[in-house]
Short mmCIF file of C-alpha atoms and ligand atoms in Angstrom, two decimals:
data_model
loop_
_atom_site.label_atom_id
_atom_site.label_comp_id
_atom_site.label_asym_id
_atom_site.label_seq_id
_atom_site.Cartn_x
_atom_site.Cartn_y
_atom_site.Cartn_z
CA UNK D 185 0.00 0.00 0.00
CA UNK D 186 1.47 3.18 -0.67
CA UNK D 187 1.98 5.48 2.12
CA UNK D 188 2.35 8.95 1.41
CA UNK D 189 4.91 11.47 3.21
CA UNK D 190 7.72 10.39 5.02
CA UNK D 191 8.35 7.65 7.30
CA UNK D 192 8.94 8.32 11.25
CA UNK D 193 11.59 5.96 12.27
CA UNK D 194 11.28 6.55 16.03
CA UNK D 195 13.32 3.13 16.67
CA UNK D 196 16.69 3.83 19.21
CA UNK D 197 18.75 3.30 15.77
CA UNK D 198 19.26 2.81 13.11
CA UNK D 199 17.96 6.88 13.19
CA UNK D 200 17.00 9.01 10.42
CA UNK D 201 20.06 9.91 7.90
CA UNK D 202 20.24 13.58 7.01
CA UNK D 203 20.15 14.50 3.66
CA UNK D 204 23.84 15.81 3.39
CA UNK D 205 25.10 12.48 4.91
CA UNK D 206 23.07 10.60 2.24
CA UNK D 207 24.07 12.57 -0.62
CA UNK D 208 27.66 11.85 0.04
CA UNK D 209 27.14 8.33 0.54
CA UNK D 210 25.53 8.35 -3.29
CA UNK D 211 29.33 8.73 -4.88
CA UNK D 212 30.74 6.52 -7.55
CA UNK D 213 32.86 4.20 -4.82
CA UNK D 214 36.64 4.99 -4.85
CA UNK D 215 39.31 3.16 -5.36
CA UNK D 216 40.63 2.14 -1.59
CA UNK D 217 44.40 1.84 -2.41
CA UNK D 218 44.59 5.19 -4.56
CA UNK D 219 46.53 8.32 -3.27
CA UNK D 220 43.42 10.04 -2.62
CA UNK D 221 41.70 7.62 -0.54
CA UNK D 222 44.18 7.63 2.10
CA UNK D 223 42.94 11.35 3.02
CA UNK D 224 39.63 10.55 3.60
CA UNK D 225 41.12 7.72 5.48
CA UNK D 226 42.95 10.06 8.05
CA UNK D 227 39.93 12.49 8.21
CA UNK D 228 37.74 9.49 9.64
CA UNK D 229 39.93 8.43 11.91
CA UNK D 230 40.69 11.78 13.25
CA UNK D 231 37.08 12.80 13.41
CA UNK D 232 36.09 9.52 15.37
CA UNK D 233 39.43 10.70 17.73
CA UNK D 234 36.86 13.96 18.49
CA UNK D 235 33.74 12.27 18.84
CA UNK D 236 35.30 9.94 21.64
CA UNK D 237 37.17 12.43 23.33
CA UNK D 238 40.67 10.67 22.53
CA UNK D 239 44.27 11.23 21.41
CA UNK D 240 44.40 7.34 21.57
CA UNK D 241 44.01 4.99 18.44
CA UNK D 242 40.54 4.49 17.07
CA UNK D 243 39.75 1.52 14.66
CA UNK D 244 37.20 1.68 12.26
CA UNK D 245 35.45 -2.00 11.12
CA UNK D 246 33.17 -2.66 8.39
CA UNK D 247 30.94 -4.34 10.74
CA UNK D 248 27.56 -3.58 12.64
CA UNK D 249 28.22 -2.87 16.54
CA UNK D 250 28.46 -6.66 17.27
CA UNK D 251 31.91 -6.88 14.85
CA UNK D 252 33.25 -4.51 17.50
CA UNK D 253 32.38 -5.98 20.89
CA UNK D 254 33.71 -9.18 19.44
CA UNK D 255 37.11 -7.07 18.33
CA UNK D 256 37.41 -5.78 21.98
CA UNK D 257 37.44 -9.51 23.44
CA UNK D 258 39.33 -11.12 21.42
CA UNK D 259 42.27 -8.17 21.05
CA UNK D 260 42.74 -8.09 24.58
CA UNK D 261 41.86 -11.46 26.48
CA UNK D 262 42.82 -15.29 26.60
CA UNK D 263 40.33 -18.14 26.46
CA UNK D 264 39.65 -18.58 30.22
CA UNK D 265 40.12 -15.22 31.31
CA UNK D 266 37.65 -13.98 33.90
CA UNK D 267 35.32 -10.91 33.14
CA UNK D 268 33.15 -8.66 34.74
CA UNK D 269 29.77 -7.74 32.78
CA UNK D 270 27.28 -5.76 34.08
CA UNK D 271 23.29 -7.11 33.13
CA UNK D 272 21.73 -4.06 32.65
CA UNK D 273 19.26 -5.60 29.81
CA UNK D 274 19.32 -7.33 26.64
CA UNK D 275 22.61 -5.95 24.93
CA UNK D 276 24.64 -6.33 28.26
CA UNK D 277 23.11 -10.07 28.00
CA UNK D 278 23.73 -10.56 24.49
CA UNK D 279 27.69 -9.49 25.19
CA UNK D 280 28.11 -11.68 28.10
CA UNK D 281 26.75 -14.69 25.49
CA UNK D 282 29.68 -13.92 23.01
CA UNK D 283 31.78 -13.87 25.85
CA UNK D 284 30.58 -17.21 26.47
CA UNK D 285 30.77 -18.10 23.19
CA UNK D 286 34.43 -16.92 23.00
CA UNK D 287 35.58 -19.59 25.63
CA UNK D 288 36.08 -16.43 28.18
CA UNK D 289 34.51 -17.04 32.05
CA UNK D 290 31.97 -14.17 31.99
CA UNK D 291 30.95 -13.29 35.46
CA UNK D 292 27.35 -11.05 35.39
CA UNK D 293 26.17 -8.58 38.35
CA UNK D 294 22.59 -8.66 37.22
CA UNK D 295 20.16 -5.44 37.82
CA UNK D 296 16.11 -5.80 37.54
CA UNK D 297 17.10 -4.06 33.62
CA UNK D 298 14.80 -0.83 35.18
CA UNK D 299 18.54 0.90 36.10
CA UNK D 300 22.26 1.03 35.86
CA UNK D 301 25.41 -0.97 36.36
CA UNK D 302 25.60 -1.57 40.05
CA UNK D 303 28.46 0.37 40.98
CA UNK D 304 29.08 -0.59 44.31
CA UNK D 305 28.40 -4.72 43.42
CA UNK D 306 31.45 -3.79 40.94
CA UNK D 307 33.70 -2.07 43.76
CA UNK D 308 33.22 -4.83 45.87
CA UNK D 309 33.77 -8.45 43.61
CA UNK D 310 36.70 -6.53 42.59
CA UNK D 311 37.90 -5.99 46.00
CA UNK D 312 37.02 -10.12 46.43
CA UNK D 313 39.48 -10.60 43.79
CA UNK D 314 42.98 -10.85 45.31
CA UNK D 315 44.61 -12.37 42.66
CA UNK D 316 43.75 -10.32 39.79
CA UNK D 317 41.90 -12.72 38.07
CA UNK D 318 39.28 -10.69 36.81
CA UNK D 319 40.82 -9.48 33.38
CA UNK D 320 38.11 -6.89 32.33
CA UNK D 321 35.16 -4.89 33.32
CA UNK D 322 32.42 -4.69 30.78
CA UNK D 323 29.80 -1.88 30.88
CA UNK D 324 27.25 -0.87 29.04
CA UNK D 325 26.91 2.68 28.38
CA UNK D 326 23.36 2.87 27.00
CA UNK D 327 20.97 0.17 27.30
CA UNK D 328 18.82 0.26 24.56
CA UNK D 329 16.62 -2.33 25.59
CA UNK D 330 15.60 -0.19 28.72
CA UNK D 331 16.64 2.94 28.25
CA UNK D 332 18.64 3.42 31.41
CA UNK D 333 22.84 4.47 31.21
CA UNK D 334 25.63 3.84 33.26
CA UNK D 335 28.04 6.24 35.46
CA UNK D 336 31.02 5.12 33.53
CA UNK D 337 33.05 7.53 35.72
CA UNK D 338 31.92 5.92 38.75
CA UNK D 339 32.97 2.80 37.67
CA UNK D 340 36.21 3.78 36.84
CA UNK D 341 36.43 5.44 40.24
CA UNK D 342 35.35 1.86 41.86
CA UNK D 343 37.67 -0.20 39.80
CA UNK D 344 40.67 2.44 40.65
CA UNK D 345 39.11 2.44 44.56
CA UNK D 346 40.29 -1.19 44.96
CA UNK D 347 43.44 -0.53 43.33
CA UNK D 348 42.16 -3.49 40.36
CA UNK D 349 44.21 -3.34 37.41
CA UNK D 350 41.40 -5.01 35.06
CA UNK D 351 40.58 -3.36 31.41
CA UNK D 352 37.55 -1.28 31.52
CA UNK D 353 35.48 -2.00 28.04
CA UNK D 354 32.60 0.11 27.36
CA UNK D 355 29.76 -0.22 24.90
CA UNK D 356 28.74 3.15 23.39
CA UNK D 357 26.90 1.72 20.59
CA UNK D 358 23.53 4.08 21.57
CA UNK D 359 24.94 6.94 23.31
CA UNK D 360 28.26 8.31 20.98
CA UNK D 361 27.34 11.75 19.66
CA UNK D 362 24.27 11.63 21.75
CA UNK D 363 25.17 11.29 25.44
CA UNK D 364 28.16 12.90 27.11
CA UNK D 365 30.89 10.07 26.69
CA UNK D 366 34.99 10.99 27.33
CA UNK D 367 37.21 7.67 26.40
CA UNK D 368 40.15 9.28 27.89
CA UNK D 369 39.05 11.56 30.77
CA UNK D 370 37.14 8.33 32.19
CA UNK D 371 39.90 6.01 31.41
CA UNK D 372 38.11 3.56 29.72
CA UNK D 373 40.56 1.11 27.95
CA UNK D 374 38.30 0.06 25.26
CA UNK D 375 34.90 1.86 23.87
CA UNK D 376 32.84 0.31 21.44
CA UNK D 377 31.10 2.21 18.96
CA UNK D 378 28.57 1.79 15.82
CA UNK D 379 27.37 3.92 12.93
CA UNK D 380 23.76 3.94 12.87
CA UNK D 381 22.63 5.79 15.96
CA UNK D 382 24.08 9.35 17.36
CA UNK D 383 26.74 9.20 14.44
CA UNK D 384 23.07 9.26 12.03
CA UNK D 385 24.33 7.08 9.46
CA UNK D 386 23.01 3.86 7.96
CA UNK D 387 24.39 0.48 9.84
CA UNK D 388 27.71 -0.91 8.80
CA UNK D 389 30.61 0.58 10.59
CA UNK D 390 31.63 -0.13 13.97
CA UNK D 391 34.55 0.90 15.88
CA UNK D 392 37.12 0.41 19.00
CA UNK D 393 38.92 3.32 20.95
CA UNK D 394 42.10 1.29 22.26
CA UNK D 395 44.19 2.87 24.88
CA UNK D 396 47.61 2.20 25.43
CA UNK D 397 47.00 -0.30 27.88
CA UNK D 398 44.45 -1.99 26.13
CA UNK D 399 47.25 -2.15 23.24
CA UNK D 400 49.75 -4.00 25.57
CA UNK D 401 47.63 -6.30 26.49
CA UNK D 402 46.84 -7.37 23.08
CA UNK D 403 50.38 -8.10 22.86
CA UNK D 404 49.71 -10.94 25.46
CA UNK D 405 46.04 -11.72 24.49
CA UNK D 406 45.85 -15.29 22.75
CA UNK D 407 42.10 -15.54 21.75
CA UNK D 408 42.38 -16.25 18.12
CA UNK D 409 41.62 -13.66 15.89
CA UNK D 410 42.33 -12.52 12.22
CA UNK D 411 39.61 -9.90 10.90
CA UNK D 412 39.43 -8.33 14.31
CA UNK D 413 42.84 -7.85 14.48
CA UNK D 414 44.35 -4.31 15.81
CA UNK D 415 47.84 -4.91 15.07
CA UNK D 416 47.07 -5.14 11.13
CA UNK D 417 44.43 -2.56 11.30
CA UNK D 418 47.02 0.09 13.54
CA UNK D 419 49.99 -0.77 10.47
CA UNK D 420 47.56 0.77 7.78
CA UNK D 421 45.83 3.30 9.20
CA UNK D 422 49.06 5.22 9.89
CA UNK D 423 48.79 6.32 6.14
CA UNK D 424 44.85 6.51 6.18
CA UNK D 425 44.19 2.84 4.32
CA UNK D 426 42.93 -0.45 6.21
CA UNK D 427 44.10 -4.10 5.89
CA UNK D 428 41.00 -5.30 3.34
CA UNK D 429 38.34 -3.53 2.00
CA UNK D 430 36.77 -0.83 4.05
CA UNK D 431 32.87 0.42 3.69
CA UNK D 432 34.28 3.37 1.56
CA UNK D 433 30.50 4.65 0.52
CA UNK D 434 29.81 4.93 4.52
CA UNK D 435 33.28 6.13 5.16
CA UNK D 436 32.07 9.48 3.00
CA UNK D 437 29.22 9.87 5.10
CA UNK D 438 31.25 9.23 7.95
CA UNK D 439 33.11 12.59 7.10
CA UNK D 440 30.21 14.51 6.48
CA UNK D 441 28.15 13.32 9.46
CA UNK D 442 31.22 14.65 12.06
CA UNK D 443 31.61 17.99 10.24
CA UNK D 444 28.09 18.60 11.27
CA UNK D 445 28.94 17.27 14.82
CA UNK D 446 31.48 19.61 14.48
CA UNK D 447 29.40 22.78 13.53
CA UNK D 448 26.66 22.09 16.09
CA UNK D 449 29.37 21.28 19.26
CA UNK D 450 28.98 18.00 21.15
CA UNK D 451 27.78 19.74 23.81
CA UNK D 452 24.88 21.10 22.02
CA UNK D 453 24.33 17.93 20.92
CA UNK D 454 24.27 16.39 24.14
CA UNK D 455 21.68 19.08 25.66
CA UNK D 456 19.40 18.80 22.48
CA UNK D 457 19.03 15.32 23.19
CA UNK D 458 18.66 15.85 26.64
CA UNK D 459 15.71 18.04 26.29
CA UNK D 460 14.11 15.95 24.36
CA UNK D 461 14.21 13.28 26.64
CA UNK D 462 12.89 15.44 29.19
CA UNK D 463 9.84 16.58 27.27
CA UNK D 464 9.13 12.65 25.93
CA UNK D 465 9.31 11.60 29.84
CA UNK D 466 6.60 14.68 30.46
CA UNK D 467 4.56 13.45 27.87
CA UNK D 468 4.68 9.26 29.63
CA UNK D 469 4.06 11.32 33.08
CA UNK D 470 1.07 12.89 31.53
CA UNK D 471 -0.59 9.91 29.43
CA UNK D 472 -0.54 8.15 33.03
CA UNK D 473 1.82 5.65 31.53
CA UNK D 474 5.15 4.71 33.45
CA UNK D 475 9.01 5.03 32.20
CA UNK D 476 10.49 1.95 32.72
CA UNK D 477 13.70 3.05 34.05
CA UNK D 478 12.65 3.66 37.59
CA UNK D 479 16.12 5.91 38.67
CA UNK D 480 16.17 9.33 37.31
CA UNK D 481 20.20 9.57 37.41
CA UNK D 482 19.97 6.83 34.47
CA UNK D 483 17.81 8.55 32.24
CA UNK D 484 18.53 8.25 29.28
CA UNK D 485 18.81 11.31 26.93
CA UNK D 486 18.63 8.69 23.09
CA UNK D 487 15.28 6.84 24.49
CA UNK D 488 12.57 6.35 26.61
CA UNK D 489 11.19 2.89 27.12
CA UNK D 490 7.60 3.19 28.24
CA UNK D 491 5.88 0.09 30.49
CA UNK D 492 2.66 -1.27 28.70
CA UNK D 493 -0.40 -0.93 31.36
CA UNK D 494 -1.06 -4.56 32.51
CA UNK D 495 -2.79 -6.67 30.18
CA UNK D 496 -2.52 -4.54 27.27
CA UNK D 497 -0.14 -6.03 24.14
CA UNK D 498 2.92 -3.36 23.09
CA UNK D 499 3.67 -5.25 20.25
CA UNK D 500 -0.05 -4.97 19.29
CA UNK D 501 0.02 -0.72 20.00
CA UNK D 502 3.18 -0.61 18.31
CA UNK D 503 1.39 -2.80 14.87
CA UNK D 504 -1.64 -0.12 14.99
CA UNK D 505 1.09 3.09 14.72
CA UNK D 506 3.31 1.23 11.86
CA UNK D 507 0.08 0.32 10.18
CA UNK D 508 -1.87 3.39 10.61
CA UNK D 509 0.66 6.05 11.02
CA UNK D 510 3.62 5.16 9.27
CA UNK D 511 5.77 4.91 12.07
CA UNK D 512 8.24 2.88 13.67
CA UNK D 513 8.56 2.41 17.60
CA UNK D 514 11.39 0.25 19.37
CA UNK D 515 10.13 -3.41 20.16
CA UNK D 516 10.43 -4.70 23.77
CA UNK D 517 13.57 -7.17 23.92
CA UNK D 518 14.40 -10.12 25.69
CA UNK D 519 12.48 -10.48 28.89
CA UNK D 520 10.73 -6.99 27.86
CA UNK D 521 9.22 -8.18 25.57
CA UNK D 522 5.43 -6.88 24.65
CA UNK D 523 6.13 -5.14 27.54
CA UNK D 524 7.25 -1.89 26.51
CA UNK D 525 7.74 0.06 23.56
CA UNK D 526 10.99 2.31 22.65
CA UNK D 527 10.79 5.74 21.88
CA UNK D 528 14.29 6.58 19.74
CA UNK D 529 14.81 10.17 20.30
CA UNK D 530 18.73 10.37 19.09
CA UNK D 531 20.40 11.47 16.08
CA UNK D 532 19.00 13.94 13.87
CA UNK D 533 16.05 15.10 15.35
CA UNK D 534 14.67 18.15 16.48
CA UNK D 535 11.25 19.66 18.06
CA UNK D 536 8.91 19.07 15.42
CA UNK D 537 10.19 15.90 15.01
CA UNK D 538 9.72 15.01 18.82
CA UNK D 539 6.43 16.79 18.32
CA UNK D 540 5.13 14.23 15.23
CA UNK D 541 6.93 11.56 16.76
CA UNK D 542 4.74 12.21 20.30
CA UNK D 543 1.28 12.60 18.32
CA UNK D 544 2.20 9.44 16.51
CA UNK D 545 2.04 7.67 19.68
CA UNK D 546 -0.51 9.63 21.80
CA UNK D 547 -2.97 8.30 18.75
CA UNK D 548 -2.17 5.58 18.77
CA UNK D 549 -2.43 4.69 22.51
CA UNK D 550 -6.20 5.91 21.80
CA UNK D 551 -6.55 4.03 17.95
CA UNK D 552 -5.32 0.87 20.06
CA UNK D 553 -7.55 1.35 23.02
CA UNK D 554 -4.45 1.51 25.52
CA UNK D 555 -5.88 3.30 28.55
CA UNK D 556 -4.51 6.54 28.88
CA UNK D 557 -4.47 10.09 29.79
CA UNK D 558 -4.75 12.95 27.08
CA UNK D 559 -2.55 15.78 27.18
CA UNK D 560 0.84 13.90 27.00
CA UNK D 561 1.85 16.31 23.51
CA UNK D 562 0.36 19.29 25.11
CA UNK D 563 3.40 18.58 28.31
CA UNK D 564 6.15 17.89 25.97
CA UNK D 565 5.27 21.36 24.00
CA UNK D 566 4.99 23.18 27.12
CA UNK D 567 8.56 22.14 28.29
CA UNK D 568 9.84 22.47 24.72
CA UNK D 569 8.09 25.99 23.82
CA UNK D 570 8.67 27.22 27.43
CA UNK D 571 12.66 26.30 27.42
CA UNK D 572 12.88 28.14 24.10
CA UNK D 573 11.10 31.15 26.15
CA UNK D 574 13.85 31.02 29.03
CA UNK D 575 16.53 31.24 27.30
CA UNK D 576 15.47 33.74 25.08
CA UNK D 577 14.70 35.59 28.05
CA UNK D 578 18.19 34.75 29.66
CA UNK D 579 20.24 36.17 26.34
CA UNK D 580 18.23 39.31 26.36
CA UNK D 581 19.05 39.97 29.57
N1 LIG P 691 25.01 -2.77 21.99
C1 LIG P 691 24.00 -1.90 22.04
C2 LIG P 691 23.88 -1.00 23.24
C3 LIG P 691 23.08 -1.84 21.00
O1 LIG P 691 22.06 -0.97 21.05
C4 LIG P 691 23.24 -2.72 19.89
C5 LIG P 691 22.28 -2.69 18.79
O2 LIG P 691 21.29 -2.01 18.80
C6 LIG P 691 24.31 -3.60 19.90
C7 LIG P 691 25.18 -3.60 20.96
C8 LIG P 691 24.52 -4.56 18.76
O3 LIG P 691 24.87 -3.83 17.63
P1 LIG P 691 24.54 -4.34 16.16
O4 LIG P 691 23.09 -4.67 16.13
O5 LIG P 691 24.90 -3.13 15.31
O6 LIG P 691 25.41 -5.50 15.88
#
């Protein structure tokens, strides 16, 4: 059936490309081992340096986000090797399951997925561990199955606390360019990035930040590993090329999608996204509907995971708004499942956006016959309309 006007993909990623990211991804495809590839090369990597807040190495795979968690493990660890992993929902569970996979000992601190890492259950199995045998500390950033992030800060202060020397490894497949995020400031060892969320480009690239300890201890690390591999990876990208053939369409939007980083600030970017979360929570408050992450410190500013009243399908509310209004809501995942629905509100997006994207589901809470208060739009606008009024008011005076 044809559906006129666009398409509202409210999903937490993939997000919406912008136009200028798409046009540059629609060039005849270079050759990857001429002289002039090697620039655009160097002015990925160096942009993906800014985004993570790093003078360390970054390494860019053609791979979707799972490529890279993979590339952290096997870089850095030995079959056996105990690590710490944080259950914070379904991707913290589906990482811990290719540790498994990986022959590594994956210990999990599990959370009731409605918050974040337990910081002081991380502290203290690390102070348990006399001998060091705990090789790395695994944290999720943003959980996009629940919407709720992690103090990575505070879990660097914990790990440091106890004097631990294991690898902290953090996943910031849903929250780079959208959520405040510093590789080096918080001393993580390894981050783990992807493409198709805050970085607004289609799926397909995926990336590490290594520090320089991380790097040693890939000297030591025997997991096998060939694709993944840093060391051939590192030798290339000194001149700007990669070991095989790199996702040179996405690598051009890559480029284009950090200038406009670049020309908006990352802390604008952070603080548009933030507002926006703030006015999508107003709007749940309002509809009489609950967010499912139940500690405000671990909102999170790229989605907002909304709890199903009980007996009422979200997989069936979410069927009505794709069917009837052409849009596209997060599914619950895991043990979520038709228990919430995602609202993605990352990437390039802005009021009206947040505006159509609320109306889209405030109708179809009422097409579906979800019970629920009106007036959720009406709160969002307020806080959006009357933020725009303050600090108006604040320049002028
Ligand atoms: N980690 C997080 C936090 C994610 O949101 C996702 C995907 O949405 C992944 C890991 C897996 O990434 P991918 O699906 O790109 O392999």
């Amino acid at each position: 059936m044809h559906k006129p006007g666009r398409h509202f993909l409210q999903i937490p990623g993939p997000t919406n490309v912008p136009d200028d990211v798409l046009r540059a991804i629609d060039h005849p495809t270079m050759d990857h081992r001429s002289p002039e590839f090697g620039d655009l090369g160097l002015r990925a990597l160096s942009g993906m340096k800014w985004v993570f807040k790093t003078a360390a190495d970054v390494v860019i795979y053609p791979a979707s986000g799972t490529g890279a968690w993979e590339a952290a493990l096997v870089n850095t660890l030995s079959a056996g090797d105990r690590v710490l992993m944080c259950e914070t929902g379904h991707f913290a569970w589906l990482w811990h399951r290719l540790a498994t996979r990986l022959g590594l000992e994956p210990e999990i601190i599990p959370t009731d997925w409605r918050t974040g890492a337990d910081i002081a259950a991380i502290a203290e199995r690390l102070r348990q561990d006399d001998g060091h045998s705990i090789k790395a500390v695994c944290v999720v950033h943003n959980e996009t199955s629940t919407g709720c992030t992690s103090d990575i800060a505070g879990v660097r202060a914990a790990i440091d606390s106890v004097g631990h020397p294991a690898l902290l490894m953090v996943d910031t497949i849903s929250s780079l360019g959208s959520i405040d995020y510093r590789h080096d400031e918080w001393g993580v060892d390894v981050t783990i990035g992807g493409s198709q969320k805050g970085l607004m480009l289609p799926p397909g690239l995926s990336f590490n930040a290594v520090s320089a300890k991380a790097r040693a201890a890939s000297d030591q690390a025997a997991l096998p590993r060939s694709f993944w591999s840093w060391d051939e990876m590192f030798a290339a990208n000194r001149t700007g090329y990669f070991p095989y053939t790199p996702s040179t369409n996405l690598l051009y939007g890559l480029v284009v999608a950090i200038e406009r980083m670049q020309k908006e600030g990352l802390d604008a970017i952070f603080a548009r996204h933030q507002r926006h979360a703030e006015a999508t929570r107003r709007a749940v408050n309002a509809w009489g509907l609950e967010v499912l992450c139940r500690t405000p410190e671990h909102y999170s500013g790229a989605l907002t995971a909304v709890m199903m009243p009980e007996g009422h399908s979200a997989d069936a509310f979410r069927k009505v708004v794709h069917e009837r209004l052409n849009m596209s809501l997060g599914n619950g995942l895991g043990r979520l499942a038709n228990r919430v629905f995602r609202i993605g509100h990352l990437g390039d997006f802005n009021d009206l956006m947040l505006a159509g994207t609320l109306s889209g589901v405030e109708m179809g809470l009422k097409i579906a016959g979800v019970p629920h208060a009106r007036g959720g739009v009406g709160a969002a606008l307020d806080y959006l309309s009357g933020e725009i009024s303050a600090t108006a008011a604040k320049a002028a005076a």
